[in-house]
Structure formats: structure tokens, C-alpha cells
Short mmCIF file of C-alpha atoms in Angstrom, two decimals:
data_model
loop_
_atom_site.label_atom_id
_atom_site.label_comp_id
_atom_site.label_asym_id
_atom_site.label_seq_id
_atom_site.Cartn_x
_atom_site.Cartn_y
_atom_site.Cartn_z
CA MET A 1 0.02 0.08 -0.02
CA ASP A 2 1.27 3.41 -0.93
CA ARG A 3 1.16 5.45 2.19
CA LYS A 4 3.09 8.62 0.62
CA ALA A 5 1.24 11.85 1.09
CA GLY A 6 -0.60 12.64 -2.15
CA LYS A 7 -0.98 8.91 -3.29
CA LYS A 8 -3.67 8.35 -0.94
CA VAL A 9 -6.60 10.04 -2.96
CA TYR A 10 -8.63 7.69 -4.77
CA ALA A 11 -11.74 8.56 -7.30
CA ASP A 12 -14.77 6.96 -5.61
CA ALA A 13 -15.54 4.40 -3.34
CA LYS A 14 -15.05 1.43 -5.61
CA SER A 15 -11.50 2.03 -6.55
CA ALA A 16 -10.79 3.14 -2.83
CA LEU A 17 -11.80 -0.40 -1.79
CA ASP A 18 -10.34 -2.38 -4.51
CA GLY A 19 -8.39 -5.16 -3.39
CA LEU A 20 -9.60 -4.88 0.31
CA LEU A 21 -12.58 -6.75 0.52
CA PHE A 22 -12.75 -10.39 1.26
CA ASP A 23 -15.43 -12.81 2.48
CA GLY A 24 -15.39 -13.66 6.44
CA MET A 25 -13.37 -10.19 7.07
CA THR A 26 -13.98 -7.88 10.10
CA ILE A 27 -14.89 -4.41 9.16
CA LEU A 28 -14.98 -1.42 11.78
CA ALA A 29 -17.50 1.24 10.69
CA GLY A 30 -17.55 4.82 12.00
CA GLY A 31 -21.07 6.60 12.84
CA PHE A 32 -23.72 6.96 15.36
CA GLY A 33 -27.08 6.17 14.26
CA LEU A 34 -27.03 7.52 10.68
CA CYS A 35 -24.84 10.45 11.47
CA GLY A 36 -21.49 10.39 10.21
CA ILE A 37 -21.80 6.95 8.60
CA PRO A 38 -19.66 6.26 5.56
CA GLU A 39 -22.70 5.76 3.30
CA HIS A 40 -20.94 5.61 -0.12
CA MET A 41 -18.67 2.63 1.18
CA ILE A 42 -21.42 0.74 2.47
CA LEU A 43 -22.97 0.94 -1.03
CA ALA A 44 -19.82 -0.12 -2.57
CA ILE A 45 -19.61 -2.94 -0.28
CA ARG A 46 -23.06 -3.87 -1.09
CA ALA A 47 -22.43 -4.12 -4.69
CA SER A 48 -19.04 -6.02 -4.10
CA GLY A 49 -21.12 -8.91 -2.68
CA VAL A 50 -18.61 -9.77 -0.06
CA LYS A 51 -20.22 -11.87 2.59
CA GLY A 52 -19.94 -13.32 5.92
CA LEU A 53 -18.90 -10.04 7.46
CA THR A 54 -18.13 -9.23 11.24
CA VAL A 55 -19.16 -5.55 11.40
CA VAL A 56 -18.10 -3.58 14.50
CA SER A 57 -20.25 -0.37 14.79
CA ASN A 58 -22.35 1.25 17.49
CA ASN A 59 -25.65 0.93 15.42
CA CYS A 60 -26.58 -1.07 12.46
CA GLY A 61 -28.50 1.54 10.60
CA ILE A 62 -32.03 1.51 9.73
CA ASP A 63 -33.85 -1.02 7.24
CA ASP A 64 -33.12 0.99 4.30
CA PHE A 65 -30.17 3.03 4.90
CA GLY A 66 -26.63 2.77 6.45
CA LEU A 67 -25.53 -0.72 7.42
CA GLY A 68 -29.20 -2.09 7.44
CA LEU A 69 -28.56 -2.39 3.61
CA LEU A 70 -25.88 -5.05 4.12
CA LEU A 71 -28.40 -6.85 6.35
CA GLN A 72 -31.07 -6.91 3.42
CA THR A 73 -28.46 -8.74 1.31
CA ARG A 74 -27.36 -10.99 4.18
CA GLN A 75 -23.72 -10.01 3.93
CA ILE A 76 -23.38 -9.54 7.75
CA LYS A 77 -23.04 -12.72 9.86
CA LYS A 78 -22.08 -10.83 13.03
CA MET A 79 -22.54 -7.42 14.50
CA ILE A 80 -20.56 -5.85 17.58
CA SER A 81 -22.71 -3.04 18.80
CA SER A 82 -24.12 -0.98 21.81
CA TYR A 83 -27.69 -0.41 20.28
CA VAL A 84 -29.65 -1.83 17.44
CA GLY A 85 -33.21 -0.82 18.27
CA GLU A 86 -33.90 1.22 14.85
CA ASN A 87 -33.82 -2.04 12.66
CA LYS A 88 -36.58 -4.61 11.87
CA THR A 89 -34.50 -6.54 9.48
CA PHE A 90 -31.85 -6.85 12.09
CA GLU A 91 -34.57 -8.26 14.77
CA GLN A 92 -35.99 -10.58 12.17
CA GLN A 93 -32.67 -12.15 11.26
CA TYR A 94 -31.47 -12.41 14.94
CA LEU A 95 -34.44 -14.00 16.26
CA LYS A 96 -34.46 -16.70 13.47
CA GLY A 97 -30.53 -17.30 14.57
CA GLU A 98 -29.17 -15.92 10.92
CA LEU A 99 -27.23 -13.41 12.73
CA GLU A 100 -24.71 -13.18 15.57
CA LEU A 101 -24.79 -10.32 17.94
CA GLU A 102 -22.39 -9.29 20.67
CA PHE A 103 -23.59 -6.13 22.73
CA ASN A 104 -20.64 -4.09 24.12
CA PRO A 105 -21.70 -0.96 26.54
CA GLN A 106 -20.92 2.08 24.25
CA GLY A 107 -18.01 3.42 26.01
CA THR A 108 -16.59 0.08 26.23
CA LEU A 109 -16.89 -0.23 22.52
CA ALA A 110 -15.05 3.17 22.05
CA GLU A 111 -12.45 2.21 24.31
CA ARG A 112 -11.76 -1.22 22.78
CA LEU A 113 -11.21 0.51 19.40
CA ARG A 114 -9.18 3.09 20.82
CA ALA A 115 -6.98 0.49 22.56
CA GLY A 116 -6.74 -1.63 19.34
CA GLY A 117 -5.34 1.27 17.64
CA ALA A 118 -3.00 2.32 20.52
CA GLY A 119 -1.32 -0.95 21.04
CA ILE A 120 -3.01 -1.67 24.20
CA PRO A 121 -4.34 -5.20 24.25
CA ALA A 122 -6.76 -5.12 26.97
CA PHE A 123 -8.10 -2.54 29.75
CA PHE A 124 -9.90 -2.79 32.90
CA THR A 125 -13.24 -0.88 33.47
CA ARG A 126 -15.96 -0.41 36.12
CA THR A 127 -18.55 -0.34 33.24
CA GLY A 128 -20.64 -3.53 33.45
CA VAL A 129 -19.42 -4.96 36.83
CA GLY A 130 -22.11 -6.82 38.63
CA THR A 131 -24.05 -7.29 35.17
CA ILE A 132 -24.37 -10.13 32.66
CA ILE A 133 -21.58 -8.30 30.51
CA ALA A 134 -18.84 -9.03 33.20
CA ASP A 135 -19.82 -12.83 32.92
CA GLY A 136 -16.62 -14.91 31.94
CA LYS A 137 -14.41 -11.79 32.00
CA GLU A 138 -11.42 -11.50 34.37
CA ALA A 139 -12.30 -9.27 37.37
CA ARG A 140 -9.58 -7.32 39.44
CA GLU A 141 -9.94 -5.11 42.41
CA PHE A 142 -8.03 -1.62 42.28
CA ASP A 143 -8.11 0.53 45.41
CA GLY A 144 -11.01 -1.26 46.79
CA GLN A 145 -12.93 -1.03 43.59
CA THR A 146 -13.68 -4.05 41.09
CA TYR A 147 -13.12 -3.74 37.51
CA VAL A 148 -13.42 -6.02 34.59
CA MET A 149 -11.22 -6.69 31.79
CA GLU A 150 -11.99 -5.92 28.25
CA LYS A 151 -9.95 -6.63 25.43
CA ALA A 152 -8.79 -4.57 22.39
CA LEU A 153 -10.74 -4.65 19.08
CA LYS A 154 -9.05 -4.73 15.72
CA GLY A 155 -10.32 -5.15 12.22
CA ASP A 156 -8.94 -5.78 8.60
CA LEU A 157 -10.58 -2.53 7.38
CA SER A 158 -11.86 0.64 8.82
CA ILE A 159 -14.51 2.51 6.92
CA VAL A 160 -14.92 6.00 8.17
CA LYS A 161 -16.65 9.41 7.18
CA ALA A 162 -14.83 12.75 7.69
CA TRP A 163 -15.98 16.28 6.59
CA LYS A 164 -12.63 17.41 5.26
CA ALA A 165 -9.36 15.64 4.27
CA ASP A 166 -6.03 17.14 2.70
CA THR A 167 -4.18 15.17 0.31
CA ALA A 168 -1.94 13.66 2.95
CA GLY A 169 -4.92 12.08 4.70
CA ASN A 170 -5.35 14.63 7.71
CA LEU A 171 -8.81 14.73 8.82
CA VAL A 172 -11.50 17.28 9.96
CA PHE A 173 -14.75 16.12 11.19
CA ARG A 174 -17.99 18.31 11.51
CA LYS A 175 -20.19 18.53 14.82
CA THR A 176 -21.36 15.38 16.10
CA ALA A 177 -20.56 13.37 12.85
CA ARG A 178 -17.15 12.84 14.37
CA ASN A 179 -18.48 10.11 16.90
CA PHE A 180 -16.86 6.74 16.60
CA ASN A 181 -14.88 7.52 13.49
CA PRO A 182 -11.43 8.71 15.03
CA PRO A 183 -11.23 5.46 17.10
CA VAL A 184 -12.44 3.26 14.24
CA ALA A 185 -10.12 4.80 11.84
CA THR A 186 -6.86 3.88 14.28
CA ALA A 187 -7.95 0.12 14.85
CA GLY A 188 -8.07 -1.30 11.35
CA LYS A 189 -5.28 -2.84 9.32
CA VAL A 190 -6.32 -0.41 6.53
CA CYS A 191 -8.31 2.46 6.75
CA VAL A 192 -10.47 4.17 4.11
CA VAL A 193 -12.02 7.57 4.33
CA GLU A 194 -14.86 9.32 2.51
CA VAL A 195 -15.15 13.01 2.94
CA GLU A 196 -17.09 15.96 1.50
CA HIS A 197 -14.09 18.13 0.44
CA ILE A 198 -10.53 17.36 -0.30
CA VAL A 199 -7.86 20.15 -0.14
CA GLU A 200 -4.18 20.38 -1.02
CA ALA A 201 -1.92 19.63 1.98
CA GLY A 202 -1.17 22.86 3.57
CA GLN A 203 -4.70 24.18 3.31
CA ILE A 204 -5.72 23.04 6.73
CA ASP A 205 -4.10 24.48 9.72
CA PRO A 206 -2.07 21.65 11.36
CA ASP A 207 -3.29 22.86 14.85
CA HIS A 208 -6.77 22.12 13.62
CA MET A 209 -6.50 18.59 12.53
CA HIS A 210 -8.73 16.37 14.31
CA LEU A 211 -6.77 12.95 13.07
CA PRO A 212 -3.33 13.00 11.76
CA GLY A 213 -3.08 11.46 8.22
CA ILE A 214 -0.93 8.43 9.66
CA TYR A 215 -4.19 6.47 10.24
CA VAL A 216 -5.40 7.09 6.64
CA ASP A 217 -4.48 4.96 3.86
CA ARG A 218 -7.06 5.98 1.22
CA VAL A 219 -9.27 8.87 0.85
CA PHE A 220 -12.07 9.91 -1.68
CA LYS A 221 -14.49 12.55 -1.99
CA GLY A 222 -18.12 11.23 -2.15
CA ASP A 223 -20.60 12.90 -4.27
CA ALA A 224 -24.01 14.07 -2.95
CA PHE A 225 -24.15 12.60 0.45
CA GLU A 226 -27.68 11.83 1.52
CA LYS A 227 -26.98 12.31 5.34
CA ARG A 228 -30.44 10.97 6.06
CA VAL A 229 -31.67 12.06 9.62
CA GLU A 230 -33.41 9.58 12.00
CA ARG A 231 -35.29 11.89 13.92
CA VAL A 232 -35.75 15.45 12.75
CA THR A 233 -36.88 17.28 15.81
CA THR A 234 -37.79 21.06 15.59
CA ARG A 235 -39.05 23.67 18.23
CA ASP A 236 -41.23 25.45 15.56
CA MET B 1 -53.33 13.49 42.52
CA PRO B 2 -49.64 12.30 42.62
CA TRP B 3 -47.12 14.24 40.66
CA GLU B 4 -47.62 14.73 36.99
CA ARG B 5 -44.72 14.22 34.30
CA ASP B 6 -43.99 18.05 34.60
CA ASP B 7 -43.89 17.74 38.47
CA MET B 8 -41.45 15.09 38.29
CA CYS B 9 -39.29 16.72 35.65
CA ARG B 10 -39.28 19.95 37.78
CA ARG B 11 -38.36 18.24 40.74
CA ALA B 12 -35.39 16.30 39.09
CA ALA B 13 -34.21 19.89 37.62
CA GLY B 14 -34.27 21.14 41.31
CA GLU B 15 -31.57 18.38 42.01
CA LEU B 16 -29.42 20.13 39.66
CA GLU B 17 -26.35 22.71 40.94
CA ASP B 18 -25.02 25.57 39.20
CA GLY B 19 -22.08 24.62 37.23
CA PHE B 20 -23.07 21.03 36.64
CA TYR B 21 -22.22 18.97 33.82
CA VAL B 22 -25.12 16.65 33.26
CA ASN B 23 -26.10 13.81 30.85
CA LEU B 24 -29.87 13.31 30.46
CA GLY B 25 -31.32 10.02 29.00
CA ILE B 26 -33.68 9.40 26.30
CA GLY B 27 -37.47 10.02 27.13
CA MET B 28 -38.86 11.89 30.06
CA PRO B 29 -35.20 12.75 31.33
CA THR B 30 -34.72 14.71 28.20
CA LEU B 31 -37.62 16.95 29.41
CA VAL B 32 -35.96 18.02 32.41
CA ALA B 33 -33.99 20.56 30.29
CA ASN B 34 -37.16 22.47 30.15
CA PHE B 35 -37.38 22.94 34.02
CA ILE B 36 -33.95 24.07 34.92
CA PRO B 37 -34.23 27.24 36.74
CA GLU B 38 -32.76 30.57 35.41
CA ASP B 39 -30.25 31.10 38.06
CA VAL B 40 -28.78 27.46 37.61
CA SER B 41 -26.25 27.12 34.90
CA VAL B 42 -25.81 23.65 33.62
CA THR B 43 -23.96 22.11 30.72
CA LEU B 44 -25.52 19.28 29.10
CA GLN B 45 -23.46 16.45 27.70
CA SER B 46 -24.50 14.27 24.85
CA GLU B 47 -22.52 10.92 24.94
CA ASN B 48 -22.19 10.84 21.08
CA GLY B 49 -19.83 13.58 21.31
CA MET B 50 -20.91 17.02 22.45
CA LEU B 51 -20.91 19.40 25.56
CA GLY B 52 -23.12 22.32 25.56
CA MET B 53 -26.31 20.75 23.83
CA GLY B 54 -28.50 23.69 22.79
CA PRO B 55 -32.48 23.41 22.20
CA PHE B 56 -34.02 21.59 19.19
CA PRO B 57 -33.50 23.68 16.01
CA LEU B 58 -36.00 25.62 13.89
CA HIS B 59 -37.10 24.01 10.84
CA ASN B 60 -34.43 25.72 8.72
CA GLU B 61 -31.63 25.13 11.00
CA VAL B 62 -31.93 21.13 11.16
CA ASP B 63 -28.25 20.01 10.26
CA PRO B 64 -27.96 16.06 9.86
CA ASP B 65 -24.30 16.28 11.38
CA LEU B 66 -25.62 17.59 14.53
CA ILE B 67 -27.77 15.14 16.75
CA ASN B 68 -28.21 14.09 20.11
CA ALA B 69 -27.69 10.55 21.70
CA GLY B 70 -31.39 10.00 21.00
CA LYS B 71 -30.70 10.59 17.31
CA GLN B 72 -32.98 13.88 17.38
CA THR B 73 -31.65 17.11 15.79
CA ILE B 74 -30.28 19.73 18.05
CA THR B 75 -28.44 23.08 18.04
CA GLU B 76 -25.23 24.12 19.48
CA LEU B 77 -24.41 26.99 21.94
CA GLN B 78 -21.66 29.59 22.22
CA GLU B 79 -20.08 27.32 24.65
CA SER B 80 -20.19 23.93 23.01
CA SER B 81 -17.59 21.67 21.82
CA TYR B 82 -17.33 18.31 20.00
CA PHE B 83 -15.18 15.30 20.54
CA ASP B 84 -15.09 11.77 19.60
CA SER B 85 -16.74 8.79 21.30
CA ALA B 86 -13.72 7.37 23.11
CA THR B 87 -13.21 10.88 24.64
CA SER B 88 -16.93 11.33 25.30
CA PHE B 89 -16.85 8.11 27.52
CA ALA B 90 -13.55 9.00 29.04
CA MET B 91 -15.04 11.90 30.42
CA ILE B 92 -18.11 9.67 31.52
CA ARG B 93 -15.96 6.85 32.94
CA GLY B 94 -13.60 9.27 34.62
CA GLY B 95 -15.87 10.73 36.75
CA HIS B 96 -15.83 14.08 35.16
CA ILE B 97 -19.91 14.38 34.71
CA ASP B 98 -21.81 15.39 38.00
CA MET B 99 -25.17 14.06 37.16
CA SER B 100 -26.89 11.33 35.07
CA ILE B 101 -30.75 11.26 34.96
CA LEU B 102 -32.09 8.28 33.34
CA GLY B 103 -35.36 5.99 33.18
CA ALA B 104 -35.57 2.63 34.82
CA LEU B 105 -37.44 -0.85 34.66
CA GLN B 106 -36.60 -1.56 38.10
CA VAL B 107 -34.79 0.00 41.03
CA ALA B 108 -33.80 -1.94 43.98
CA GLN B 109 -33.15 -0.62 47.70
CA ASN B 110 -29.68 -1.31 47.56
CA GLY B 111 -29.11 1.14 44.45
CA ASP B 112 -29.19 -1.84 41.65
CA LEU B 113 -30.61 -0.43 38.48
CA ALA B 114 -32.28 -2.53 35.61
CA ASN B 115 -33.22 -0.80 32.38
CA TRP B 116 -31.83 -2.36 29.41
CA MET B 117 -33.10 -5.73 28.83
CA ILE B 118 -36.22 -8.06 29.51
CA PRO B 119 -35.34 -11.70 28.83
CA GLY B 120 -37.44 -13.32 26.34
CA LYS B 121 -38.20 -9.97 24.46
CA MET B 122 -35.93 -8.61 21.63
CA VAL B 123 -33.12 -6.78 23.40
CA LYS B 124 -32.18 -3.25 21.58
CA GLY B 125 -28.76 -2.97 23.77
CA MET B 126 -27.60 -1.00 26.57
CA GLY B 127 -26.10 1.96 24.48
CA GLY B 128 -24.27 4.07 27.02
CA ALA B 129 -26.28 3.54 29.93
CA MET B 130 -23.81 1.03 31.72
CA ASP B 131 -21.15 3.40 31.27
CA LEU B 132 -23.06 6.42 32.40
CA VAL B 133 -24.07 4.54 35.72
CA ALA B 134 -20.87 3.00 36.53
CA GLY B 135 -18.98 6.58 35.68
CA VAL B 136 -20.99 9.52 36.63
CA LYS B 137 -20.78 10.86 40.16
CA ARG B 138 -24.70 10.80 40.85
CA VAL B 139 -27.23 8.80 39.19
CA LEU B 140 -30.84 10.02 39.51
CA VAL B 141 -33.76 7.78 38.13
CA LEU B 142 -36.74 9.12 36.77
CA MET B 143 -39.48 6.70 36.45
CA GLU B 144 -43.32 5.49 36.98
CA HIS B 145 -43.62 3.86 40.43
CA VAL B 146 -45.47 0.58 39.25
CA ALA B 147 -45.18 -1.23 35.98
CA LYS B 148 -48.05 -1.29 33.60
CA ASP B 149 -49.16 -4.81 35.06
CA GLY B 150 -49.27 -3.24 38.42
CA SER B 151 -46.21 -4.59 40.01
CA SER B 152 -43.90 -2.53 41.93
CA LYS B 153 -40.79 -1.28 40.14
CA MET B 154 -39.25 -0.22 43.63
CA LEU B 155 -37.90 -3.65 44.75
CA LYS B 156 -36.01 -5.30 47.47
CA ALA B 157 -33.97 -6.75 44.80
CA CYS B 158 -34.17 -6.39 40.99
CA THR B 159 -35.42 -9.62 39.10
CA LEU B 160 -34.39 -8.24 35.50
CA PRO B 161 -30.61 -8.23 34.39
CA LEU B 162 -28.83 -5.37 35.79
CA THR B 163 -27.39 -2.34 34.20
CA GLY B 164 -25.36 -1.31 37.34
CA ALA B 165 -25.01 -2.78 40.81
CA GLY B 166 -25.42 -0.17 43.55
CA VAL B 167 -25.30 2.74 41.50
CA VAL B 168 -28.67 4.56 41.89
CA ASP B 169 -28.68 7.54 44.22
CA THR B 170 -31.97 9.39 44.03
CA VAL B 171 -35.30 8.13 42.50
CA ILE B 172 -38.28 10.29 41.38
CA THR B 173 -41.57 8.78 40.60
CA GLU B 174 -45.05 10.16 40.76
CA LEU B 175 -45.35 9.05 44.20
CA GLY B 176 -42.25 11.23 45.36
CA MET B 177 -38.52 11.62 45.74
CA PHE B 178 -36.50 9.05 47.39
CA ARG B 179 -32.88 8.64 48.20
CA LEU B 180 -31.37 4.98 48.60
CA ARG B 181 -29.20 4.89 51.51
CA ASP B 182 -28.20 1.90 53.99
CA ASN B 183 -30.13 -0.47 51.71
CA LYS B 184 -33.59 1.34 52.50
CA VAL B 185 -35.70 3.67 50.42
CA HIS B 186 -35.49 7.04 52.31
CA VAL B 187 -38.69 9.17 51.49
CA ILE B 188 -37.44 12.88 51.03
CA GLU B 189 -40.84 14.21 49.76
CA LEU B 190 -44.33 12.60 48.84
CA GLY B 191 -46.10 13.53 45.77
CA THR B 192 -49.13 15.84 45.86
CA GLY B 193 -51.74 13.85 47.99
CA VAL B 194 -49.69 10.76 48.20
CA THR B 195 -50.01 9.12 51.56
CA LEU B 196 -47.46 6.88 53.21
CA ASP B 197 -49.99 4.19 52.94
CA GLU B 198 -50.38 4.54 49.33
CA LEU B 199 -46.54 4.45 49.01
CA ARG B 200 -46.16 1.17 51.20
CA ALA B 201 -49.02 -0.47 49.04
CA LYS B 202 -47.27 0.17 45.82
CA THR B 203 -43.58 -0.24 46.99
CA GLU B 204 -41.96 -3.69 47.57
CA ALA B 205 -38.62 -2.27 48.79
CA ASP B 206 -38.17 -1.39 52.64
CA ILE B 207 -38.99 2.17 53.24
CA ALA B 208 -37.62 4.56 55.73
CA VAL B 209 -39.31 7.65 56.89
CA GLN B 210 -37.24 10.81 58.35
#
């Protein structure tokens, strides 16, 4: 893989994912609900027909948008998520035993990804102590408090949505669309990013980068993001 | 009449102190924001990566990149900041958030909380609830006192799978406000017109009256 600055820019989702997809792989996906999801890459993965996927993502989209599209085509074998409540296809496949599911508390999921990208194989947390989440996991006492051990998460591929990238792969996110994207970006063997704007290196103040380009292997500008909103709520 | 929803939310808002950083759960807890007294300045945290959550937008202000943890569109304030999910939960787990207000299926007198799954029914997931109750300094539960089938939700011990063990500090229901201390439910205030007899009839947990 050519990680040199300037060689990271690809034309579209299909070319950016070329050679990276294989059956049975683990994909880490950024986003929270439908906010900040790599919608172009999800469509390209669907079109590729790759199957038996383990997908790590806080949520699993809705029936007809986001990761839900990969459920429709039964490309997902297992989800690791914190909340999957918005998706009937998910519920049906899960209840029929066609889909495996591992629930992680949201902060534990985020930290497992962060640890995966930071070379930390496991960590101890109070989250889940005394609940079924702690069953079968090592527990330890520190300063009189009980903690449970959680292991790092890594993947074959990270798919990320950012607002803006420069040609060196430095990223800027926008508002709450940042969410899981930075930790996801760090924890995959390869990281592909879709953005709304690509600028030349030097056009973003180095003090204003949210994620340094070292984590980014390939980047492309998506056209016409749909950015669907789950619950439009207004005060007027 | 016992307390209405607005009364419960107003009472919960009364527990907030000037300068608090607070996380409000989905549903009734979200409404507490509407009852924060004017002389109390509270910063709302949204666990999907924001501090300083503003009100819902006007129709022409809706931004798909700006939502709360309930996936509703929101707005930002002058003091708002954004961060990623790992940073957000470091803030929560690290004890930097002063209070979390959330709903419950069951609360036990020892502070155990169950609010994420009913065995045999489709489980949607715990989202950030387990992290919040384990990490936030004080957990306040806002819930109805009895379940739809008439059974008490204030128990000696939870029968549903736990979200956290010994985590709840205060409970507000239509029947009053309660603090959980020394394995008992201490009555701080009764709802309008609520008698101790009515409270006892609807509560399985051990009650202590000051």
C-alpha cells in the first residue's frame, strides 16, 4: 500500500476499496445512528457482494439506509454494537438465528477500538461490573473497587466518514458526525475515508486537524451525500 | 393527584446545581432540560460527542451532522464543544460528569438498576447506560412507580438483568422523591396528596421515613 502523501487520494468508493474486501473479514465502521456514516462505502460493499462479514459499529443503520443495507443482502454474519433498536430486518434475522450479535456498552466499545489502535491489548473498566456483561471476564480489584477486563478490538478494514481531508490524509470532522470515526480509523489494518471536501496539503491549519493522516491509507470525495436524519426534531 | 410528568421533571431539575455537567437519558429525562431554573447554569453532555447541547433547531436550522444521543436534531451553543466517542466516554467513565438522569424498569433498595433488557423480548442494547451509571458521580432515576401490570418497580432486589450494581442515588416517581441509603428507600418528599399507606402499598422495597 502506498502511504506517501498525495498518493492516498482515490476517485470513488469502488476504487478506494479495490483489493481490500474478502469474505469473512472484520470491518470497523464509524458513525452514530445515521450520523457520520460512510454511506458511499456501505453501498460499494453491498455492490461487491462480499459476505460473512463481522461488522463493528455502534448501531446497524435502519432497514433501508446505512448498514441495514448489508443486512438486506445478508452479507453480515455478526454485529458488535451497543444499540440496534431501529432496525426490523436486524430483529428478524437475529430472532431466526441467522445473525450473531455481541452487545458492548457504548463506552467499552469506543475504548476497545481506541485500545486496538493504540497497542493496548486490554484494559480494566468499572462499566458492566455486577451485570451479565462481566460474565466470564477477568475481574480485579484496584484501590478497593472492582473492575472488569475488556480486550482491544481490531479489524481488517476501517471505513470512516470525515468532513474534510487534505491530500496527506489529515482529517477534520464536523459536529457530532465525528463520534466513533476517529477510534475506528485507528484500529483497522487498512483505513479508507470518505469526505465531503479534499484540499491540498497545507490548506488545513496543522493545529486544527482532528486525526493525523498516519491513520489514513486511502481517501476519496463522495458526491451527493444523502445524510439521512433518523429523527428530525424541531421547536417550531 | 400524585405528581404529573412536569412535576417530576421540575423536581429532578431542582437537584441540579449551578455549574453541573449533566447527561440526560432518552425519554422523560430529556424533558428535565425544560425545567432548569434560570439562575442555575448547567452544561448538557450528549454521549455521542458534545458538551453544551442547545435546544431543538428551528425547521430551517436542521443539520444532519448535529444530533443528540436519542438521534434527534439539536443545536449548538456559544460554549459548545465536540469530541469523539472514546473521549466522550473517558469523560463519563473518568467521573467528570456530575449527574446522569435516566429511566428505569426496576430499581432496588441497594441502588441496583435494571433498564436495558427483558429476557425473552428483543433486546435493543444498553447503548451508553452501563458506562453512565458506572462512571457518573450521581445517578438520578426518573420513572413510574409501578409497571403496566401493576407490579412495583421499587424492589428489595431487581429481578431483571442489571445495568449497574449499587449505582442509583435518587429516585423520583409520581409518588415522591427518594434517596437510596443503607439498603433502604428514604422518603424525601411525597407527591401531591400521596399518603405513606399508598406508597407502602405500591412499594416492595423497605421504606424509611425521616
